[in-house]
Amino acid sequence: VFRSEGMKRLAALVERVSPRDVTVLILGESGTGKERIADAIAHASRRASKPYVKLNCAALPLGLAESELFGHSAGAFTGADRARLGVFRQADGGTLFLDEIGELDPTIQAKLLRALQDGEIRPVGVDRPVKIDIRLIAATHRDLTAEVAAGRFREDLYYRLHVVRIDVPPLRDRPDDIGLLADHFVEKYSVRFGVEGARLTDLARSELERRAWKGNVRELENTIEQWVALSDGGPIGPLSDQAEPLDLKARVEAYERGLVVDALKVAGGNRSEAARQLGIGRVTLLDKLKKYRLE
């Protein structure tokens, strides 16, 4: 979802590189959509019909990182009561996306480099190497050249990943896309929450366009999600700078409201039938209609 020149150039690069079986390094601030770029490359590649496996390296505990990546045999260590494939073997023949690769510990970086260079891995507790055939896509919000200079990221691994580099621009550098993205998210969450006729006012658009969006597209999406969830439909006004993000309870309630609205539509307004579709009693449905002001 874009109209800015920067994103047009990025889309052209993605289209050009996707069918070519090369390693891609995606760089950009948190929330810019690096995973979406990886998805686009994977789904347009020659391996599109093969497995596509994702792993967030920032969520890897150091003691389990090697096992998550390369797998282990049963009994390889305490608690390993069964064998594990690891993401490299899960993605064999297809594409592996390693998100936030800049968070990997240097000891794991060395093993990752060897796997990429040799085309084989050695699962924990296994004596013989295992051949693997993957296309790697990696992403990080970190400046890897600075990480290399500081000794936190291996230079040889950086150059092994840096075959094709894609830089995703922050939202503040693509203001032409803000309104278009906002409309997209209004439509998305209107459907999800069962809110009809929600639309941005001119005042709302001005509010969105003046913000810095330090959290980029993710922050914009979360803002519109809250806006629509708290709306009864129709024109949506500007958010307060003091607005708190939706907590889990509010998100669940907004989603539940959408389910109730959808069930009523499918049932043609018949409340007994809508309750049956939702798997709840008619009295419970009536309570929810009152709660969400849908009576």
Short mmCIF file of C-alpha atoms in Angstrom, two decimals:
data_model
loop_
_atom_site.label_atom_id
_atom_site.label_comp_id
_atom_site.label_asym_id
_atom_site.label_seq_id
_atom_site.Cartn_x
_atom_site.Cartn_y
_atom_site.Cartn_z
CA VAL A 1 0.00 0.00 0.00
CA PHE A 2 1.98 2.98 -1.24
CA ARG A 3 2.22 5.83 -3.73
CA SER A 4 5.56 7.39 -2.75
CA GLU A 5 8.49 7.30 -5.15
CA GLY A 6 10.74 5.64 -2.56
CA MET A 7 8.37 2.71 -2.15
CA LYS A 8 7.91 2.44 -5.92
CA ARG A 9 11.66 2.00 -6.29
CA LEU A 10 11.67 -0.55 -3.46
CA ALA A 11 8.81 -2.49 -5.08
CA ALA A 12 10.69 -2.57 -8.39
CA LEU A 13 13.77 -3.95 -6.64
CA VAL A 14 11.70 -6.60 -4.85
CA GLU A 15 10.13 -7.63 -8.15
CA ARG A 16 13.53 -7.89 -9.80
CA VAL A 17 15.27 -9.85 -7.05
CA SER A 18 12.46 -12.21 -6.01
CA PRO A 19 12.89 -14.82 -8.79
CA ARG A 20 16.69 -14.82 -8.42
CA ASP A 21 17.89 -17.32 -5.86
CA VAL A 22 20.14 -14.97 -3.87
CA THR A 23 20.45 -14.05 -0.22
CA VAL A 24 18.66 -10.81 0.65
CA LEU A 25 19.36 -8.51 3.61
CA ILE A 26 16.49 -6.18 4.54
CA LEU A 27 17.34 -3.16 6.67
CA GLY A 28 14.99 -0.65 8.24
CA GLU A 29 13.65 0.76 11.48
CA SER A 30 11.24 -1.25 13.61
CA GLY A 31 7.71 -1.14 12.25
CA THR A 32 8.61 -0.27 8.64
CA GLY A 33 7.37 -3.58 7.24
CA LYS A 34 10.54 -5.64 6.76
CA GLU A 35 8.65 -8.89 7.28
CA ARG A 36 6.12 -7.88 4.61
CA ILE A 37 9.01 -7.35 2.18
CA ALA A 38 10.39 -10.79 3.04
CA ASP A 39 6.95 -12.32 2.48
CA ALA A 40 6.68 -10.67 -0.93
CA ILE A 41 10.08 -12.02 -1.97
CA ALA A 42 9.32 -15.54 -0.75
CA HIS A 43 5.92 -15.72 -2.43
CA ALA A 44 7.27 -14.45 -5.76
CA SER A 45 10.36 -16.69 -5.78
CA ARG A 46 10.99 -19.94 -7.63
CA ARG A 47 10.69 -21.66 -4.25
CA ALA A 48 7.19 -20.31 -3.61
CA SER A 49 5.64 -23.79 -3.54
CA LYS A 50 8.23 -25.00 -1.01
CA PRO A 51 8.35 -24.37 2.75
CA TYR A 52 8.62 -20.80 3.98
CA VAL A 53 9.84 -20.70 7.58
CA LYS A 54 10.29 -17.64 9.81
CA LEU A 55 12.31 -17.21 12.98
CA ASN A 56 12.66 -14.11 15.15
CA CYS A 57 16.25 -14.19 16.38
CA ALA A 58 15.52 -11.59 19.07
CA ALA A 59 13.29 -14.15 20.83
CA LEU A 60 15.97 -16.86 20.92
CA PRO A 61 17.41 -17.73 24.35
CA LEU A 62 21.16 -18.23 23.94
CA GLY A 63 21.06 -21.78 25.29
CA LEU A 64 18.43 -22.84 22.75
CA ALA A 65 19.51 -20.83 19.70
CA GLU A 66 21.62 -23.59 18.14
CA SER A 67 18.85 -26.13 18.58
CA GLU A 68 16.20 -23.78 17.15
CA LEU A 69 18.35 -23.14 14.10
CA PHE A 70 19.92 -26.50 13.41
CA GLY A 71 17.88 -28.99 15.42
CA HIS A 72 18.97 -31.68 17.86
CA SER A 73 18.76 -35.40 18.39
CA ALA A 74 16.78 -37.04 21.19
CA GLY A 75 18.87 -37.05 24.36
CA ALA A 76 21.33 -34.46 23.02
CA PHE A 77 20.99 -32.50 26.26
CA THR A 78 18.91 -32.45 29.41
CA GLY A 79 15.27 -32.07 28.51
CA ALA A 80 15.71 -33.12 24.87
CA ASP A 81 13.31 -36.06 25.10
CA ARG A 82 12.62 -36.01 21.38
CA ALA A 83 14.45 -34.97 18.23
CA ARG A 84 13.92 -31.50 16.76
CA LEU A 85 14.42 -30.54 13.13
CA GLY A 86 15.29 -26.87 13.57
CA VAL A 87 14.30 -24.15 11.11
CA PHE A 88 17.03 -24.93 8.57
CA ARG A 89 15.71 -28.43 7.96
CA GLN A 90 12.09 -27.27 8.19
CA ALA A 91 12.83 -24.84 5.35
CA ASP A 92 14.86 -27.30 3.27
CA GLY A 93 14.13 -26.71 -0.40
CA GLY A 94 12.38 -23.44 0.38
CA THR A 95 13.00 -20.10 2.05
CA LEU A 96 14.18 -19.25 5.56
CA PHE A 97 13.52 -15.78 6.96
CA LEU A 98 15.67 -14.82 9.96
CA ASP A 99 14.21 -11.64 11.43
CA GLU A 100 16.31 -9.42 13.71
CA ILE A 101 19.46 -11.29 12.77
CA GLY A 102 21.50 -8.54 14.40
CA GLU A 103 20.47 -9.94 17.80
CA LEU A 104 22.29 -13.26 17.34
CA ASP A 105 25.11 -14.04 19.75
CA PRO A 106 28.58 -14.07 18.08
CA THR A 107 29.05 -17.79 18.81
CA ILE A 108 25.86 -18.57 16.90
CA GLN A 109 26.87 -16.15 14.14
CA ALA A 110 29.95 -18.29 13.49
CA LYS A 111 27.88 -21.46 13.16
CA LEU A 112 25.38 -19.70 10.93
CA LEU A 113 28.17 -18.51 8.66
CA ARG A 114 29.55 -22.04 8.33
CA ALA A 115 26.09 -23.38 7.49
CA LEU A 116 25.63 -20.79 4.76
CA GLN A 117 29.10 -21.32 3.32
CA ASP A 118 29.06 -25.11 3.36
CA GLY A 119 25.39 -25.72 2.62
CA GLU A 120 25.20 -28.11 5.55
CA ILE A 121 24.39 -28.05 9.24
CA ARG A 122 25.28 -30.18 12.22
CA PRO A 123 22.33 -30.70 14.58
CA VAL A 124 23.18 -30.81 18.28
CA GLY A 125 24.06 -34.38 19.26
CA VAL A 126 24.47 -35.56 15.66
CA ASP A 127 27.92 -36.67 14.44
CA ARG A 128 27.43 -36.26 10.71
CA PRO A 129 26.57 -33.02 8.90
CA VAL A 130 23.23 -32.73 7.14
CA LYS A 131 22.98 -31.14 3.68
CA ILE A 132 20.49 -28.30 3.37
CA ASP A 133 19.19 -26.26 0.45
CA ILE A 134 17.58 -22.97 1.43
CA ARG A 135 17.23 -19.44 0.24
CA LEU A 136 17.97 -17.08 3.13
CA ILE A 137 16.30 -13.73 3.74
CA ALA A 138 17.54 -11.81 6.78
CA ALA A 139 16.35 -8.58 8.36
CA THR A 140 17.35 -6.27 11.18
CA HIS A 141 16.63 -2.80 12.52
CA ARG A 142 20.26 -2.43 13.57
CA ASP A 143 23.00 -0.67 11.59
CA LEU A 144 25.12 -3.74 10.85
CA THR A 145 28.12 -1.74 9.62
CA ALA A 146 28.22 -0.05 13.02
CA GLU A 147 27.72 -3.42 14.72
CA VAL A 148 30.66 -4.84 12.74
CA ALA A 149 32.85 -1.86 13.67
CA ALA A 150 31.94 -2.36 17.33
CA GLY A 151 32.81 -6.07 17.16
CA ARG A 152 29.26 -7.21 17.87
CA PHE A 153 28.58 -8.67 14.43
CA ARG A 154 30.94 -10.78 12.37
CA GLU A 155 32.22 -8.98 9.29
CA ASP A 156 32.41 -12.19 7.24
CA LEU A 157 28.80 -13.04 8.04
CA TYR A 158 27.73 -9.49 7.17
CA TYR A 159 29.25 -9.79 3.69
CA ARG A 160 27.77 -13.27 3.28
CA LEU A 161 24.32 -11.82 3.96
CA HIS A 162 24.90 -8.65 1.97
CA VAL A 163 24.38 -10.11 -1.50
CA VAL A 164 21.34 -7.95 -2.20
CA ARG A 165 20.46 -5.21 0.27
CA ILE A 166 17.01 -3.64 0.56
CA ASP A 167 16.58 -0.51 2.67
CA VAL A 168 12.99 0.09 3.79
CA PRO A 169 12.36 3.83 4.30
CA PRO A 170 10.79 5.05 7.56
CA LEU A 171 7.25 6.39 7.35
CA ARG A 172 8.41 9.98 8.02
CA ASP A 173 10.31 9.82 4.70
CA ARG A 174 7.21 8.74 2.78
CA PRO A 175 4.45 11.16 3.87
CA ASP A 176 2.56 10.53 0.61
CA ASP A 177 1.76 7.04 1.92
CA ILE A 178 0.28 8.01 5.31
CA GLY A 179 -3.25 8.77 4.14
CA LEU A 180 -3.34 5.77 1.82
CA LEU A 181 -2.18 3.43 4.59
CA ALA A 182 -4.62 4.97 7.06
CA ASP A 183 -7.54 4.34 4.68
CA HIS A 184 -6.35 0.77 4.21
CA PHE A 185 -6.28 0.17 7.97
CA VAL A 186 -9.68 1.82 8.48
CA GLU A 187 -11.15 -0.62 5.98
CA LYS A 188 -9.32 -3.57 7.53
CA TYR A 189 -10.44 -2.90 11.10
CA SER A 190 -13.94 -1.82 10.13
CA VAL A 191 -14.45 -5.32 8.76
CA ARG A 192 -12.79 -6.97 11.74
CA PHE A 193 -14.74 -5.01 14.37
CA GLY A 194 -18.04 -4.82 12.50
CA VAL A 195 -18.02 -1.03 12.31
CA GLU A 196 -19.91 0.37 9.34
CA GLY A 197 -19.24 3.63 7.56
CA ALA A 198 -16.03 4.49 9.40
CA ARG A 199 -14.04 7.10 7.49
CA LEU A 200 -11.35 9.65 8.22
CA THR A 201 -12.28 13.31 8.51
CA ASP A 202 -10.05 16.03 7.08
CA LEU A 203 -9.10 16.98 10.63
CA ALA A 204 -8.11 13.38 11.28
CA ARG A 205 -5.92 13.29 8.19
CA SER A 206 -4.17 16.47 9.28
CA GLU A 207 -3.55 14.91 12.69
CA LEU A 208 -2.06 11.80 11.13
CA GLU A 209 0.14 13.71 8.71
CA ARG A 210 1.68 15.92 11.42
CA ARG A 211 2.81 13.03 13.62
CA ALA A 212 6.42 11.83 13.63
CA TRP A 213 5.49 8.10 13.62
CA LYS A 214 8.59 6.90 15.43
CA GLY A 215 7.04 3.44 15.40
CA ASN A 216 6.46 3.72 11.64
CA VAL A 217 3.70 1.75 9.90
CA ARG A 218 3.15 -0.49 12.93
CA GLU A 219 2.39 2.56 15.08
CA LEU A 220 0.05 3.95 12.43
CA GLU A 221 -1.79 0.64 12.20
CA ASN A 222 -2.16 0.39 15.98
CA THR A 223 -3.47 3.95 16.10
CA ILE A 224 -6.12 3.29 13.43
CA GLU A 225 -7.02 -0.02 15.11
CA GLN A 226 -7.76 1.84 18.34
CA TRP A 227 -9.60 4.58 16.51
CA VAL A 228 -11.94 2.17 14.71
CA ALA A 229 -12.40 -0.10 17.74
CA LEU A 230 -13.70 2.82 19.80
CA SER A 231 -15.87 4.17 16.99
CA ASP A 232 -19.59 3.64 16.36
CA GLY A 233 -19.03 4.21 12.65
CA GLY A 234 -19.23 7.30 10.49
CA PRO A 235 -16.63 10.11 10.57
CA ILE A 236 -13.60 9.48 12.76
CA GLY A 237 -12.09 12.48 14.52
CA PRO A 238 -8.46 13.06 15.47
CA LEU A 239 -6.93 11.07 18.29
CA SER A 240 -5.78 12.76 21.47
CA ASP A 241 -2.04 12.77 22.01
CA GLN A 242 -2.84 11.35 25.43
CA ALA A 243 -4.77 8.36 24.07
CA GLU A 244 -3.65 5.13 25.63
CA PRO A 245 -3.01 2.09 23.38
CA LEU A 246 -5.68 -0.59 23.47
CA ASP A 247 -5.07 -3.23 26.10
CA LEU A 248 -5.86 -6.91 25.54
CA LYS A 249 -9.36 -6.64 27.02
CA ALA A 250 -10.29 -3.78 24.69
CA ARG A 251 -8.92 -5.60 21.64
CA VAL A 252 -10.83 -8.78 22.52
CA GLU A 253 -14.06 -6.84 23.05
CA ALA A 254 -13.67 -5.00 19.75
CA TYR A 255 -13.09 -8.28 17.94
CA GLU A 256 -16.07 -9.88 19.70
CA ARG A 257 -18.26 -6.97 18.64
CA GLY A 258 -17.28 -7.64 15.03
CA LEU A 259 -18.18 -11.34 15.35
CA VAL A 260 -21.62 -10.45 16.72
CA VAL A 261 -22.25 -7.98 13.89
CA ASP A 262 -21.17 -10.54 11.26
CA ALA A 263 -23.40 -13.25 12.76
CA LEU A 264 -26.42 -10.94 12.72
CA LYS A 265 -25.76 -10.06 9.08
CA VAL A 266 -25.51 -13.72 8.05
CA ALA A 267 -28.65 -14.55 10.05
CA GLY A 268 -30.58 -11.72 8.42
CA GLY A 269 -31.14 -10.08 11.78
CA ASN A 270 -32.58 -13.23 13.37
CA ARG A 271 -31.13 -13.16 16.87
CA SER A 272 -31.85 -16.81 17.69
CA GLU A 273 -30.04 -17.92 14.53
CA ALA A 274 -27.16 -15.52 15.19
CA ALA A 275 -26.80 -16.94 18.71
CA ARG A 276 -26.74 -20.46 17.28
CA GLN A 277 -24.00 -19.53 14.81
CA LEU A 278 -21.94 -18.01 17.60
CA GLY A 279 -22.45 -21.05 19.84
CA ILE A 280 -24.01 -19.01 22.65
CA GLY A 281 -27.46 -18.73 24.19
CA ARG A 282 -29.98 -16.12 23.04
CA VAL A 283 -29.88 -14.38 26.42
CA THR A 284 -26.10 -14.14 26.21
CA LEU A 285 -26.41 -12.63 22.74
CA LEU A 286 -28.92 -10.07 24.00
CA ASP A 287 -26.48 -9.11 26.76
CA LYS A 288 -23.76 -8.57 24.17
CA LEU A 289 -26.06 -6.51 21.95
CA LYS A 290 -26.73 -4.25 24.91
CA LYS A 291 -23.07 -4.14 25.91
CA TYR A 292 -21.94 -3.11 22.42
CA ARG A 293 -24.93 -0.83 21.79
CA LEU A 294 -26.14 -2.94 18.87
CA GLU A 295 -29.78 -3.22 19.92
#
